[in-house]
Coordinates of C-alpha atoms in Angstrom, one line a residue:
X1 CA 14.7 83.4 -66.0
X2 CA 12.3 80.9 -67.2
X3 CA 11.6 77.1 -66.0
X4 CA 10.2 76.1 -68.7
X5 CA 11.7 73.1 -70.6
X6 CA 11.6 72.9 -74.5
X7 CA 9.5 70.3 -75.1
X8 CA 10.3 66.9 -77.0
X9 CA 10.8 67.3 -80.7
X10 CA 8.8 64.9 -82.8
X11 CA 9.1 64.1 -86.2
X12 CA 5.7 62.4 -88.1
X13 CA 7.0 61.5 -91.7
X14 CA 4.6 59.9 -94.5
X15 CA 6.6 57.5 -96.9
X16 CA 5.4 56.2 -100.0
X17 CA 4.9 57.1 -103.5
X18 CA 2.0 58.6 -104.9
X19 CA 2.2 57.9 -108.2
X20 CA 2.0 54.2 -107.0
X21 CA -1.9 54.4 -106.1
X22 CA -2.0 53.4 -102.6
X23 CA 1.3 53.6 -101.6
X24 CA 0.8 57.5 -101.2
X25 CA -1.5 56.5 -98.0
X26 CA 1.3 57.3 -95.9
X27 CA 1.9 60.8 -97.9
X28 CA -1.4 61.4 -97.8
X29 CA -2.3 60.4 -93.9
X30 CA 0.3 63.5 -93.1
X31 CA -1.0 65.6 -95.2
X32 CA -4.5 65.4 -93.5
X33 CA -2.5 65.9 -90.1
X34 CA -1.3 69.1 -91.4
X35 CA -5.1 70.5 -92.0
X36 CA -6.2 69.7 -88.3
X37 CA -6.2 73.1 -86.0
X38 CA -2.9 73.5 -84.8
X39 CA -3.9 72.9 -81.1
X40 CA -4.0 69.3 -82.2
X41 CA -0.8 68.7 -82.5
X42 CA 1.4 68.8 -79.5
X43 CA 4.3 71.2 -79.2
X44 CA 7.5 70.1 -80.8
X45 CA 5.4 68.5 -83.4
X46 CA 6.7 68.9 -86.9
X47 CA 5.1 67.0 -90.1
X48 CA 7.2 65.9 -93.0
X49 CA 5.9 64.6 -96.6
X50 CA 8.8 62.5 -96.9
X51 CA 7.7 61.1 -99.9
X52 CA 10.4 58.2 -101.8
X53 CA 13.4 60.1 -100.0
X54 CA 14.7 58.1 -97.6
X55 CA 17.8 59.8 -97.6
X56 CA 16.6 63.5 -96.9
X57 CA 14.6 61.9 -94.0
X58 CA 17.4 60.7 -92.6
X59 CA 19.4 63.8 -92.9
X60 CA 16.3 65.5 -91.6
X61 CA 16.2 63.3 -88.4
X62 CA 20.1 64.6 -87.6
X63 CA 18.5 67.7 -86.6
X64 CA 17.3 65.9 -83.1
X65 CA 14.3 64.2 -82.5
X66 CA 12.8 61.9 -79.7
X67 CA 10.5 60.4 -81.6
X68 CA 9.7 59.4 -84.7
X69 CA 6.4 58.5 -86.3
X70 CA 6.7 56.6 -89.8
X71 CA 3.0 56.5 -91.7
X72 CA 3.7 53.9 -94.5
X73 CA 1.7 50.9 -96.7
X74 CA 2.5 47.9 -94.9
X75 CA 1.8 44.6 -96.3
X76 CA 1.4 41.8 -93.5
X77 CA -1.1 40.1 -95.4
X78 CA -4.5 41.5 -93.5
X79 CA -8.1 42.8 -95.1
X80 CA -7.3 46.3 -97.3
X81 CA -7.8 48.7 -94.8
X82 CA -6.2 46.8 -92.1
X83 CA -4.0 49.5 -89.9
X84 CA -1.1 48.4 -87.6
X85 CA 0.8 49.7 -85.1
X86 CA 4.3 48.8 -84.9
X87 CA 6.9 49.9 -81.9
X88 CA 10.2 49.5 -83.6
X89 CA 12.3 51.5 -81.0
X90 CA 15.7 53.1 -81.6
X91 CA 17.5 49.6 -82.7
X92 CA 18.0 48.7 -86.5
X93 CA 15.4 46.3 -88.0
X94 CA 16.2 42.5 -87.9
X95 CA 15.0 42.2 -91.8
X96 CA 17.6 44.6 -93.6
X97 CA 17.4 44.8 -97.4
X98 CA 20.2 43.1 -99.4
X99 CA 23.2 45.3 -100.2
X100 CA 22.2 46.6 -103.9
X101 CA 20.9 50.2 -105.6
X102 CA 18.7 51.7 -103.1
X103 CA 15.5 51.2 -104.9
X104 CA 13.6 54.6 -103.7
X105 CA 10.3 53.3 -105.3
X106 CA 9.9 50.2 -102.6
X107 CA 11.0 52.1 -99.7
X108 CA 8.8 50.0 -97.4
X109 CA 9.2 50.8 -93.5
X110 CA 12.3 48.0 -92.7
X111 CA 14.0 49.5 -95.5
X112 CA 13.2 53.6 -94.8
X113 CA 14.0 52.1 -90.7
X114 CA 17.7 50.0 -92.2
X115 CA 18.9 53.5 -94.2
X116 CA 18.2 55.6 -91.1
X117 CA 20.2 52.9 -88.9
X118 CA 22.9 53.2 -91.6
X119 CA 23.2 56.8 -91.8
X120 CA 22.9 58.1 -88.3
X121 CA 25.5 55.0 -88.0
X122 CA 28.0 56.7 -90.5
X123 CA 27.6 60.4 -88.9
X124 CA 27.9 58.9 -85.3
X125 CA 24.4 59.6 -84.2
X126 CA 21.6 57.3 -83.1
X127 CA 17.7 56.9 -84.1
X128 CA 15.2 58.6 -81.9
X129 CA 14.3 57.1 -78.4
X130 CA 10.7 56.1 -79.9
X131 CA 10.3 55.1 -83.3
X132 CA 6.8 53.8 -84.4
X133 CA 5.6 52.7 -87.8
X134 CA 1.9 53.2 -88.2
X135 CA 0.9 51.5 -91.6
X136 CA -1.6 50.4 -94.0
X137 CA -2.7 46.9 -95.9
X138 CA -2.6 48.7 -99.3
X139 CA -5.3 46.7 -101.8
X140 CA -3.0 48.3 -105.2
X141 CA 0.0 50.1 -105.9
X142 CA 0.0 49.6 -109.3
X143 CA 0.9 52.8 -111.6
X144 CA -1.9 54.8 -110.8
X145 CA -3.0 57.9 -108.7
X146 CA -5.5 57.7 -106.3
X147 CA -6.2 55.5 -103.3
X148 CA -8.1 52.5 -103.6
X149 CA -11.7 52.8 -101.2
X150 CA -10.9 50.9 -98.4
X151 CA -7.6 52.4 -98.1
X152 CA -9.0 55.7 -98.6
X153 CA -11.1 54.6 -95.4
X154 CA -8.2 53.7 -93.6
X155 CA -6.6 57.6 -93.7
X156 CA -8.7 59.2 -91.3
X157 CA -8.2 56.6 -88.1
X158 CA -5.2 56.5 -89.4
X159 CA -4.7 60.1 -88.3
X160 CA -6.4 59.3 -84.8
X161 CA -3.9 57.1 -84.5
X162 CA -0.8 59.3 -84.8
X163 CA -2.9 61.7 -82.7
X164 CA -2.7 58.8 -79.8
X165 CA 0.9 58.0 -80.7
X166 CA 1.8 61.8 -79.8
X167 CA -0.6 62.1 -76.8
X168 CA 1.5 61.8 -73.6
X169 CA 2.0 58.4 -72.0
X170 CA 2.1 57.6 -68.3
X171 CA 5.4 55.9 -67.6
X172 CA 5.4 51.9 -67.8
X173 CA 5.1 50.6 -64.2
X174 CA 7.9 49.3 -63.1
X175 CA 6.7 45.8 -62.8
X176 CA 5.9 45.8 -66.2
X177 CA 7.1 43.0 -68.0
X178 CA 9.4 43.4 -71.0
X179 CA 9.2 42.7 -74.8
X180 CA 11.0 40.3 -76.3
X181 CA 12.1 38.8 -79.5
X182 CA 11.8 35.1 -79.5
X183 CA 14.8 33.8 -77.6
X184 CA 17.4 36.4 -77.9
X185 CA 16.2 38.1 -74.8
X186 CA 16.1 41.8 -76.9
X187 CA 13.0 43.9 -76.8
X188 CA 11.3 43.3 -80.2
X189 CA 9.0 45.3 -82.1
X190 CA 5.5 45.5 -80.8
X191 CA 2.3 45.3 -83.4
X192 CA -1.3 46.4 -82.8
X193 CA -4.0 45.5 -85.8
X194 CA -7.4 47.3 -86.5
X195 CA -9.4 46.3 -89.7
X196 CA -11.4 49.1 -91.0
X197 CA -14.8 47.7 -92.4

């Protein structure tokens, strides 16, 4: 009988719309994950155009995943270009939308991260243990096709950059000191910034 232990499942999921010019980077960053040799990836790795269905992704994610790797626009207000890193974790985003129609064509990441929270809520299940958001300062997503050039830049390190997400980590020493959210003593989400130029 074997030893060996199934590895970790991982879900990396690009969000956006790509009728909506650069809010297909995150659509688009995936798809350039799923040309690289398959050696690349590690085992248990599976890639998901998620497109502007939120829902299906969180139906998707019921299947059982430790980690879950969100490639999105995010706009924090950087250069075009800019990438960040953010370590959500498995609790539901402090920003939720407002109740209202779920408007699938501004599914930015605190709203994709609030309708998982909701639905894995409602079937009694739970977000995976890692959830990161790796996303993009998008210059335009007006009506359009197409991304604009310093997001198109931004795709490629942008793939490096899941690549290190998925690359095993050493465990955090234990004298590590922990993340928190201003004063409410709860780890908070963690954000690392590159500008492409």
């Amino acid at each position: 009988m074997s030893t060996a232990q199934t590895p970790a499942r991982t879900l990396v999921a690009g969000v956006g719309n790509i009728f909506l010019s650069d809010d297909g980077f995150g659509v688009e960053t995936v798809r350039r994950l799923g040309r690289l040799e398959p050696s690349r990836l590690p085992p248990g790795t599976e890639l998901m155009d998620a497109g502007i269905r939120g829902v299906h992704l969180a139906y998707k994610l019921l299947e059982g995943y430790r980690t879950l790797v969100l490639v999105d626009v995010v706009g924090r207000g950087g250069a075009p270009g800019t990438l960040y890193t953010i370590d959500v974790g498995p609790e539901p985003p402090d920003t939720r939308p407002a109740p209202g129609p779920l408007d699938t064509h501004a599914m930015d990441p605190a709203t994709v991260l609030g309708l998982l929270h909701d639905l894995h809520a409602g079937a009694g299940g739970t977000l995976p243990d890692e959830v990161y958001v790796v996303g993009c300062e998008p210059l335009d997503t007006a009506d359009g096709m197409g991304l604009s050039d310093p997001v198109e830049a931004a795709v490629e390190p942008a793939v490096e950059r899941v690549l290190g997400l998925l690359s095993p980590r050493p465990a955090p020493a234990a004298d590590s000191v922990p993340r928190h959210d201003g004063d409410h003593g709860r780890p908070g989400p963690r954000t690392t910034e590159t500008t492409n130029s």
